[in-house]
Coordinates of C-alpha atoms in Angstrom, one line a residue:
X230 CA -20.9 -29.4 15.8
X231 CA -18.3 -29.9 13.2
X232 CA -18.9 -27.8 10.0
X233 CA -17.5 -29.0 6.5
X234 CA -15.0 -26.6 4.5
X235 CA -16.9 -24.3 2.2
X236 CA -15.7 -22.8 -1.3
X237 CA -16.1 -19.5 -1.7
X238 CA -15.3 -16.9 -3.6
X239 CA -11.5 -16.3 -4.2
X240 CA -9.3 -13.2 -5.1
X241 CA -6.4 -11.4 -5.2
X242 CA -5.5 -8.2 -5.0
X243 CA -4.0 -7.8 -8.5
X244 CA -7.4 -9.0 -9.8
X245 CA -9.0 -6.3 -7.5
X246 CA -7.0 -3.6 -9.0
X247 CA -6.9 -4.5 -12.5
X248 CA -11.6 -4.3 -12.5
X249 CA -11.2 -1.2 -10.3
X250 CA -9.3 0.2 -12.8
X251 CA -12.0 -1.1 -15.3
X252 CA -15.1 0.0 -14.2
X253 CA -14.1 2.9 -11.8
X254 CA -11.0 4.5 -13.8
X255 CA -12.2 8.2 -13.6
X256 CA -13.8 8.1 -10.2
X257 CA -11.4 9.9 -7.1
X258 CA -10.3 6.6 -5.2
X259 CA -8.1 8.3 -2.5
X260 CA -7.6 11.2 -1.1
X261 CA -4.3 12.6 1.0
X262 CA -5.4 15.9 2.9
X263 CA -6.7 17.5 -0.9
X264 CA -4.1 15.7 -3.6
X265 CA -6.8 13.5 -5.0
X266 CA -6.1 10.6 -7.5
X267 CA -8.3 8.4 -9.5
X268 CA -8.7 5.1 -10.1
X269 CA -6.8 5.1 -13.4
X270 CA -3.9 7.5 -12.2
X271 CA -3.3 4.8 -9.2
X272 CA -3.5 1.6 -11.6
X273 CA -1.2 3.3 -13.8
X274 CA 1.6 4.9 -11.0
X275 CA 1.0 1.0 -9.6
X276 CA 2.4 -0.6 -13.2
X277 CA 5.2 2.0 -13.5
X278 CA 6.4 1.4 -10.2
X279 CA 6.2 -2.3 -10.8
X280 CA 7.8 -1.6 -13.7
X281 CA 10.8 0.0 -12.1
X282 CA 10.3 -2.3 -9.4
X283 CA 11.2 -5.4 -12.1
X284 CA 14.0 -3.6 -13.2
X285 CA 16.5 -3.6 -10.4
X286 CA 15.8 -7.1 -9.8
X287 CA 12.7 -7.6 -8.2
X288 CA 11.1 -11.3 -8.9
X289 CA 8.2 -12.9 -7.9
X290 CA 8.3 -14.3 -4.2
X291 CA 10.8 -11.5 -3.2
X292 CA 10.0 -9.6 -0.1
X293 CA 10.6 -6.0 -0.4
X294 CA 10.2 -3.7 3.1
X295 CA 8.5 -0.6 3.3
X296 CA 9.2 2.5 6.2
X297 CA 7.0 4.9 5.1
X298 CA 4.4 7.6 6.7
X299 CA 0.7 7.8 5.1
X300 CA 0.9 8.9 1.7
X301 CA 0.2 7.8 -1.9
X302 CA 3.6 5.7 -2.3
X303 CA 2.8 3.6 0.9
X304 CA -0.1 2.8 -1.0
X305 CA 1.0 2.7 -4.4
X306 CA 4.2 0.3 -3.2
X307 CA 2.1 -2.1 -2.0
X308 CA 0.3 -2.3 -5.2
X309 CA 3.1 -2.3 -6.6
X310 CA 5.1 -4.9 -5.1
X311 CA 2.2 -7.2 -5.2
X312 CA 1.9 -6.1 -9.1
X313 CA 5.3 -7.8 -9.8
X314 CA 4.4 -11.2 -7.7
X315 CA 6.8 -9.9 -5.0
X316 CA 5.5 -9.3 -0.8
X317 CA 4.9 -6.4 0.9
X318 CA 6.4 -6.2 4.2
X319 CA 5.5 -2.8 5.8
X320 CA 7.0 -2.1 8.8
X321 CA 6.2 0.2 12.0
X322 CA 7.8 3.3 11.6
X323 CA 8.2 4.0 15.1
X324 CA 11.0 1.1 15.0
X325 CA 15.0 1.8 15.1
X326 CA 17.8 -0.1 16.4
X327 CA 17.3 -4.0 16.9
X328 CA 13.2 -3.9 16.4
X329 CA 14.0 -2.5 13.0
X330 CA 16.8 -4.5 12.1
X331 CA 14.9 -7.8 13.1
X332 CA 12.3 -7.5 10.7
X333 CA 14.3 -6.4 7.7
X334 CA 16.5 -9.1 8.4
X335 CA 13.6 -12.2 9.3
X336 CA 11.8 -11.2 5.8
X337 CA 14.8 -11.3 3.5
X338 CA 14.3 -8.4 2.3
X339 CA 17.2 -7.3 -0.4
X340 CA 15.6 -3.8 -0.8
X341 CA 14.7 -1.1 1.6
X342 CA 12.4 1.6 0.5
X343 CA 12.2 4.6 3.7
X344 CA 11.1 7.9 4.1
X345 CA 14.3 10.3 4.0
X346 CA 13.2 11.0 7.9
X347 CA 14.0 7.2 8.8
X348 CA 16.8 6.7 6.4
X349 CA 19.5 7.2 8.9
X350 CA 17.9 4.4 11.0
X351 CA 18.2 2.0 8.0
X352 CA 21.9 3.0 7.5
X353 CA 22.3 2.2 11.5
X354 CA 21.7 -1.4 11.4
X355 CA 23.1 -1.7 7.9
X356 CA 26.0 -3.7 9.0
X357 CA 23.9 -6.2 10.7
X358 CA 22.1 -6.5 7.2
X359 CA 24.0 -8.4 4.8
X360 CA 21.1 -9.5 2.8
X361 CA 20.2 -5.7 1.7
X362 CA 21.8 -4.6 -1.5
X363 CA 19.1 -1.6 -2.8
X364 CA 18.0 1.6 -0.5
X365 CA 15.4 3.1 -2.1
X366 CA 14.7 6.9 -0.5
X367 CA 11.5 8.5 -0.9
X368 CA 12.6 12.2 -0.1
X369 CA 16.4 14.1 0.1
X370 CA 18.8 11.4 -0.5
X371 CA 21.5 10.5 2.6
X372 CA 24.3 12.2 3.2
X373 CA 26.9 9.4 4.1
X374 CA 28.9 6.8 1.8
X375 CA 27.3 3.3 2.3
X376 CA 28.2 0.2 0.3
X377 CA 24.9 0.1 -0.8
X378 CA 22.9 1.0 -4.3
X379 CA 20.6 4.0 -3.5
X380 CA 17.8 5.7 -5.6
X381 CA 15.7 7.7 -5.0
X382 CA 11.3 6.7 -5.5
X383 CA 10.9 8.6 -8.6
X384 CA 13.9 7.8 -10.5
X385 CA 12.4 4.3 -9.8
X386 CA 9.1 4.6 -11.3
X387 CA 8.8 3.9 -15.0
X388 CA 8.0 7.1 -17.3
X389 CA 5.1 4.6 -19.2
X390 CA 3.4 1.8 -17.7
X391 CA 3.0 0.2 -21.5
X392 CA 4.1 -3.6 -21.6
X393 CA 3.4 -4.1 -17.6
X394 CA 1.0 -6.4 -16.5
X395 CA -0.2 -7.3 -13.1
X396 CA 1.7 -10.5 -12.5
X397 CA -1.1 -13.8 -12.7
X398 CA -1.3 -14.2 -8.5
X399 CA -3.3 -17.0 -7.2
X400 CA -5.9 -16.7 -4.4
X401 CA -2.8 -18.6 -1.9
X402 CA 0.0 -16.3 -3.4
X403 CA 1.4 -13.9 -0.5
X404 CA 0.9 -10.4 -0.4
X405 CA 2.5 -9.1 2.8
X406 CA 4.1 -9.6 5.4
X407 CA 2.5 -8.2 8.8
X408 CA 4.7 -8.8 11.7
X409 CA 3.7 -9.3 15.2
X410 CA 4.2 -6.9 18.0
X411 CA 6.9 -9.0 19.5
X412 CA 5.6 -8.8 23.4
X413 CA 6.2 -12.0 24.2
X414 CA 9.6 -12.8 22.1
X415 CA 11.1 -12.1 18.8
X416 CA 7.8 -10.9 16.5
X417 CA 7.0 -13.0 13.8
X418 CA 5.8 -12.0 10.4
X419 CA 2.2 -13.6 9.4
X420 CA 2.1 -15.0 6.0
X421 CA -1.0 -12.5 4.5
X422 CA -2.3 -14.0 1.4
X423 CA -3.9 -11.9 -1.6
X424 CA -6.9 -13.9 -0.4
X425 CA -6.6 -12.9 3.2
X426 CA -6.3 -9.4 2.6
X427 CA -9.1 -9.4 0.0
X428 CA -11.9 -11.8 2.4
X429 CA -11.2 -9.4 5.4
X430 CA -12.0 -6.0 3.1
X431 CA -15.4 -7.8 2.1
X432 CA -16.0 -8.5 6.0
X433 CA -15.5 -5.1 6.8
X434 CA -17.6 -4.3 3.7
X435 CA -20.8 -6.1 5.7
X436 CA -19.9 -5.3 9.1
X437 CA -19.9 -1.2 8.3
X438 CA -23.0 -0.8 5.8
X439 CA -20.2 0.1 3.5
X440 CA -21.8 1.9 0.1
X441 CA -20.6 2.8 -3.5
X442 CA -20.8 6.8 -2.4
X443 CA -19.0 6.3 0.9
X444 CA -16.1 8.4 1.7
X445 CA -14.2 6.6 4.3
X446 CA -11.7 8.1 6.8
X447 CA -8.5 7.1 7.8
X448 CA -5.7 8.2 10.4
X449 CA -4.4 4.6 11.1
X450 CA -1.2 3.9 9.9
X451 CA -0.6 2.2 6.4
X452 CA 1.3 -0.1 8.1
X453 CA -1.2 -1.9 9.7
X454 CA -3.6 -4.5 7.6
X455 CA -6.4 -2.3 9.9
X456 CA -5.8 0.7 7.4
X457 CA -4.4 -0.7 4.4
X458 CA -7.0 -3.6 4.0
X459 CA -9.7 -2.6 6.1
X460 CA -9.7 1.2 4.7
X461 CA -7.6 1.8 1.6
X462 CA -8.4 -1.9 -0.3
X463 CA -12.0 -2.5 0.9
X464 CA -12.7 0.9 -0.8
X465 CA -11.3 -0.6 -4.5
X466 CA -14.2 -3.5 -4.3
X467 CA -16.8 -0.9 -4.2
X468 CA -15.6 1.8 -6.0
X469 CA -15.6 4.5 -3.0
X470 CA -13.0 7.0 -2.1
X471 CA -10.7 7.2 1.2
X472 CA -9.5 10.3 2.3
X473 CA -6.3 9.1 4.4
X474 CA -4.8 11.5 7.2
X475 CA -1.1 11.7 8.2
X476 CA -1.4 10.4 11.5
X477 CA -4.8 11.4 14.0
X478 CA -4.7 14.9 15.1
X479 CA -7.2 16.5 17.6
X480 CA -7.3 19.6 16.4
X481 CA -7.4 18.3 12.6
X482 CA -9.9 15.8 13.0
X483 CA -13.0 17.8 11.9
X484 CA -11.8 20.0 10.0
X485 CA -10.3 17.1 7.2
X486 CA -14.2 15.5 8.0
X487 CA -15.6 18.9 6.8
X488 CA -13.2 19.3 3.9
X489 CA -13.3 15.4 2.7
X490 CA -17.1 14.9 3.1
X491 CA -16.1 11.6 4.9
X492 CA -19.2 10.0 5.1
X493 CA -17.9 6.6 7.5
X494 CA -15.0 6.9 9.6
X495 CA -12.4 4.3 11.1
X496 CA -10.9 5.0 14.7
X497 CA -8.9 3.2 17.1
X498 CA -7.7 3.1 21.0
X499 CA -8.1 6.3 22.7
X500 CA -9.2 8.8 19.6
X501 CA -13.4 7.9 19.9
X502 CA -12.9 8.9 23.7
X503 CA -10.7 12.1 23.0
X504 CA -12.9 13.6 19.7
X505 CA -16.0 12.7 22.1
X506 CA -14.7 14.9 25.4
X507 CA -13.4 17.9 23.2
X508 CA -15.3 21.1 22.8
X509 CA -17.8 21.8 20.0
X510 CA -15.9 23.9 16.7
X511 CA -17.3 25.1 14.1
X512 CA -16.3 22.5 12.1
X513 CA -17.5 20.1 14.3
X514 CA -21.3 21.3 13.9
X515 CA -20.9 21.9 10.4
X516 CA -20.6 17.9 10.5
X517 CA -23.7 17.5 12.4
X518 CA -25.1 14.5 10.6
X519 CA -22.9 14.4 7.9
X520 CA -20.7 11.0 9.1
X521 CA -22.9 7.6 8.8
X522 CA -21.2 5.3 10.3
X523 CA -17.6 5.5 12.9
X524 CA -16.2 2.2 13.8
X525 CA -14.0 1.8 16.8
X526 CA -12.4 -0.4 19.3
X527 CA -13.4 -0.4 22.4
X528 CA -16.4 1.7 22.1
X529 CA -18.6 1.8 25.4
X530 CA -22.5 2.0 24.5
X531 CA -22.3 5.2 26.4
X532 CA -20.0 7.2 24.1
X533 CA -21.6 5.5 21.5
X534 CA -24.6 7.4 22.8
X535 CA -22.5 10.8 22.8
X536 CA -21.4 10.4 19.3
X537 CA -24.9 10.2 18.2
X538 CA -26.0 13.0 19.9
X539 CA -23.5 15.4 19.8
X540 CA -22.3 14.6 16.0
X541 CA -25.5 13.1 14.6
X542 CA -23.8 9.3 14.0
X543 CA -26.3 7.4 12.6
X544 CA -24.2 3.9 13.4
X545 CA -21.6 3.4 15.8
X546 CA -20.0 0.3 17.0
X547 CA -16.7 -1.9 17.6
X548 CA -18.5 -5.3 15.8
X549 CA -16.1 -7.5 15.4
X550 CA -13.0 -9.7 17.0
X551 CA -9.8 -10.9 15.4
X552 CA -6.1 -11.0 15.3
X553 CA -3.5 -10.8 12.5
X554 CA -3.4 -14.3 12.3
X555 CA -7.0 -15.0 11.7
X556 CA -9.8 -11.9 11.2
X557 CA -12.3 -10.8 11.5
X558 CA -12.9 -14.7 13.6
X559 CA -16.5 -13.1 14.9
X560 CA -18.0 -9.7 13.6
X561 CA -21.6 -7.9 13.7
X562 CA -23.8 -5.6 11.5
X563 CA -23.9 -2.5 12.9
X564 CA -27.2 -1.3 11.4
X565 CA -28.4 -4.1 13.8
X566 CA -28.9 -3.9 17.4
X567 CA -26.7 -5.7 19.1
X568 CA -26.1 -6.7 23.3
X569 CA -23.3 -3.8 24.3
X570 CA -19.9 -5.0 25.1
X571 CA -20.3 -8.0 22.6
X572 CA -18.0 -8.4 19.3
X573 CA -20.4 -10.0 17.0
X574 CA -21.7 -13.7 15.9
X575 CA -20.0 -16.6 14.2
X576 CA -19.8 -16.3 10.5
X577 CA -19.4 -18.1 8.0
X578 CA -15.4 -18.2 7.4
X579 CA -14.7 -19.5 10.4
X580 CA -15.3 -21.7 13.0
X581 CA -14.9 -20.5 16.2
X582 CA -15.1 -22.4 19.7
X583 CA -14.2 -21.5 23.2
X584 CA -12.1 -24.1 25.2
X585 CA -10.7 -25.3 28.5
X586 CA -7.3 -26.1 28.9
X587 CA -7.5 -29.3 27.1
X588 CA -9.0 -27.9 23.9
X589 CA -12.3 -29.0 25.5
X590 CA -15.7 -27.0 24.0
X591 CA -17.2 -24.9 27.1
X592 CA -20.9 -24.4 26.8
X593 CA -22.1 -21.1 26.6
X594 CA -21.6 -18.6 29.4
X595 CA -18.2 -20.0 30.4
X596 CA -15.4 -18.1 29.4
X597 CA -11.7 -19.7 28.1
X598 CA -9.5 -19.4 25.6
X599 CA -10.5 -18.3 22.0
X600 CA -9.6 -21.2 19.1
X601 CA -10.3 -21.0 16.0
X602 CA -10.1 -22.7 12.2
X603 CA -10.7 -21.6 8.7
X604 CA -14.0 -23.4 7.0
X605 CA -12.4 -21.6 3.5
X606 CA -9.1 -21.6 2.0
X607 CA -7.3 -18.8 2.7
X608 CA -9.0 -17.1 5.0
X609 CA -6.1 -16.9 7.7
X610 CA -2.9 -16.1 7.5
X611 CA -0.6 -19.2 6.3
X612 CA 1.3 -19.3 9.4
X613 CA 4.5 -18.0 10.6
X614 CA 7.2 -16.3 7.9
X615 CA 10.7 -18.8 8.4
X616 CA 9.2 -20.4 11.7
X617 CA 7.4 -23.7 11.0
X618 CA 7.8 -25.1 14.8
X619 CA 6.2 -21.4 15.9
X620 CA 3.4 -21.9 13.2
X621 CA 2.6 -25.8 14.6
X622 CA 2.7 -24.7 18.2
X623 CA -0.2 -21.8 17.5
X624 CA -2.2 -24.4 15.8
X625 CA -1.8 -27.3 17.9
X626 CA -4.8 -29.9 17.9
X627 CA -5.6 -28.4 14.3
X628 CA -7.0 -25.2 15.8
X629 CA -5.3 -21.5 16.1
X630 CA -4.9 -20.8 19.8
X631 CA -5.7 -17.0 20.0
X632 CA -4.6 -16.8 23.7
X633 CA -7.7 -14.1 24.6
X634 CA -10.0 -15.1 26.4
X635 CA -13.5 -14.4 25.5
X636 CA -16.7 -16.7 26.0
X637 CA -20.3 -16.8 23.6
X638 CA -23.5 -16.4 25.2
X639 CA -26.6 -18.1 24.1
X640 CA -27.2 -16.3 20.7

């Protein structure tokens, strides 16, 4: 049954910031391993950097690239960059040589801002780059003469944030770049929209039982829209606070649980598994009931069932399926029981059918390939960055081809 396209809400992530700011300006927003900052303090580190960002040249529709660990500039770039109309493009920092080099070179990017660790791969590939003109270091400065303009972050950043304004984005106006993992050919960076990244906060919002006195936790990486939207943004819409880790430690896991209070927690892969198999610590059983809710993918019902014993989870669960080009396409509530093994139901941003190899509807209980549409604007990303044949072969017969394979039963 075809479904007409509905109007709902639309937002940016400017607009986000700006009534954050507003209504929540005293109250911590993140956390990184104790250095705390408030909603005020990150508005106004966001409009100095924009500020800065301005001033060497950065205009709206610019992309700028980012190779940076999980810390407060990761965040407060993205922000930023967003601030002055411009697009995020955050890139995996495990990349060097021609991974790197692609994406810097695919976005456009005329400026470069790295952690001093991954500077030297920047420098690399810089004659391969003739676009990039600014290197902007976040740490010691590089050693070697390049034919390039270098700064370091904090000579960047405005002293004052007085007479910067978030730039007037619209709902359609792109925010980042998120580039594919490039396993089947060159990757491609998805077109994310400020409406994107704000409509897939608010699903993860009602998929978690988020609440104003959460404290959400974080070891993904900043460069992922998992983290950044789904942890760090959704957090600004409800006035919350996210205590983000470096990376996912074992042996640091409870211990940052105790010391943060986290209250729900994000996880990913192998780490559910690992945390549930390790032996009690103190810390550990200090936590007994403290975290609500821990989200993961995959997450078997039976290690669901051990993190509810063992840790005193109230909610656990993996409720929800999607890709970078389209999330979250199905998604649950996991304060409701749901059948195990199952990502969630239809909602209502998308509509979602499972097909035969001529785009043919299968009736539940058959399983095929994945498609899906939008039923709202800007919902999805807005196709493929530079690559308008790539972009019409994904959406052939006016649906996104996913390529999973997946099938619905009767509910």
């Amino acid at each position: 049954m075809h479904t007409l396209w509905k109007v709902g809400k639309q937002d940016t992530v400017n607009a986000v910031l700006e009534r954050a700011a507003e209504e929540f300006g005293d109250r911590i927003f993140l956390d990184f391993t104790g250095d705390t900052y408030t909603y005020a303090e990150v508005v106004d580190r966001t409009l100095r950097l924009a500020a800065g960002l301005k001033e060497i040249g950065i205009e709206p529709g610019d992309t700028v690239t980012t190779l940076l660990d999980n810390n407060i500039d990761a965040v407060i770039l993205w922000f930023a960059i967003n601030a002055v109309g411009a697009i995020s493009v955050p890139v995996n920092t495990a990349y060097k040589g021609e991974f790197l080099r692609h994406q810097v070179a695919d976005s456009g990017a005329k400026v470069v801002v790295a952690e001093e660790d991954y500077v030297a791969r920047v420098l690399d590939v810089l004659p391969n780059l003739p676009q990039l003109k600014h290197l902007i270091h976040r740490g010691a400065a590089p050693s070697q003469s390049v034919d390039l303009t270098i700064q370091a972050l904090p000579d960047v950043m405005a002293k004052s944030a007085e007479g910067m304004a978030f730039y007037p984005a619209k709902p359609g106006d792109l925010s980042m770049l998120i580039y594919t993992s490039g396993t089947t050919g060159p990757s491609k960076g998805c077109m994310v929209s400020h409406n994107y990244a704000c409509n897939i906060a608010c699903q993860s919002l009602l998929a978690n039982d988020a609440r104003p006195d959460d404290i959400f936790w974080t070891a993904l990486p900043l460069f992922h829209m998992n983290a950044a939207a789904t942890g760090v943004f959704k957090t600004a819409m409800i006035g919350a606070r996210c205590a983000v880790y470096p990376r996912f430690s074992l042996s640091g896991f409870w211990p940052d649980i105790e010391r943060s209070g986290s209250t729900s927690i994000r996880l990913l892969g192998s780490m559910a598994p690992l945390i549930g198999a390790a032996e009690d610590t103190d810390a550990s059983k200090k936590c007994f009931g403290q975290v609500r809710v821990v989200s993961t993918a995959p997450f078997p019902s039976e290690l669901q069932e051990t993190w509810k014993k063992r840790f005193g989870v109230t909610y656990t669960g993996a409720p929800g399926y999607g890709l970078t080009e389209a999330a979250m396409v199905v998604y649950g509530d996991l304060t409701q029981e749901v059948p195990p093994n199952t990502s969630g139901k239809r909602n209502d941003d998308f509509e979602v059918i499972i097909a035969d190899e001529n785009d043919n509807e299968l009736p539940p209980g058959q399983s095929g390939e994945i498609l899906i549409r939008p039923k709202r604007q800007h919902v999805m990303f807005e196709g493929y960055w530079n690559r308008p044949a790539e972009t019409q072969k994904i959406m052939r017969n006016m649906w996104l081809h996913s390529g999973d394979i997946g099938k619905f039963d009767e509910e």
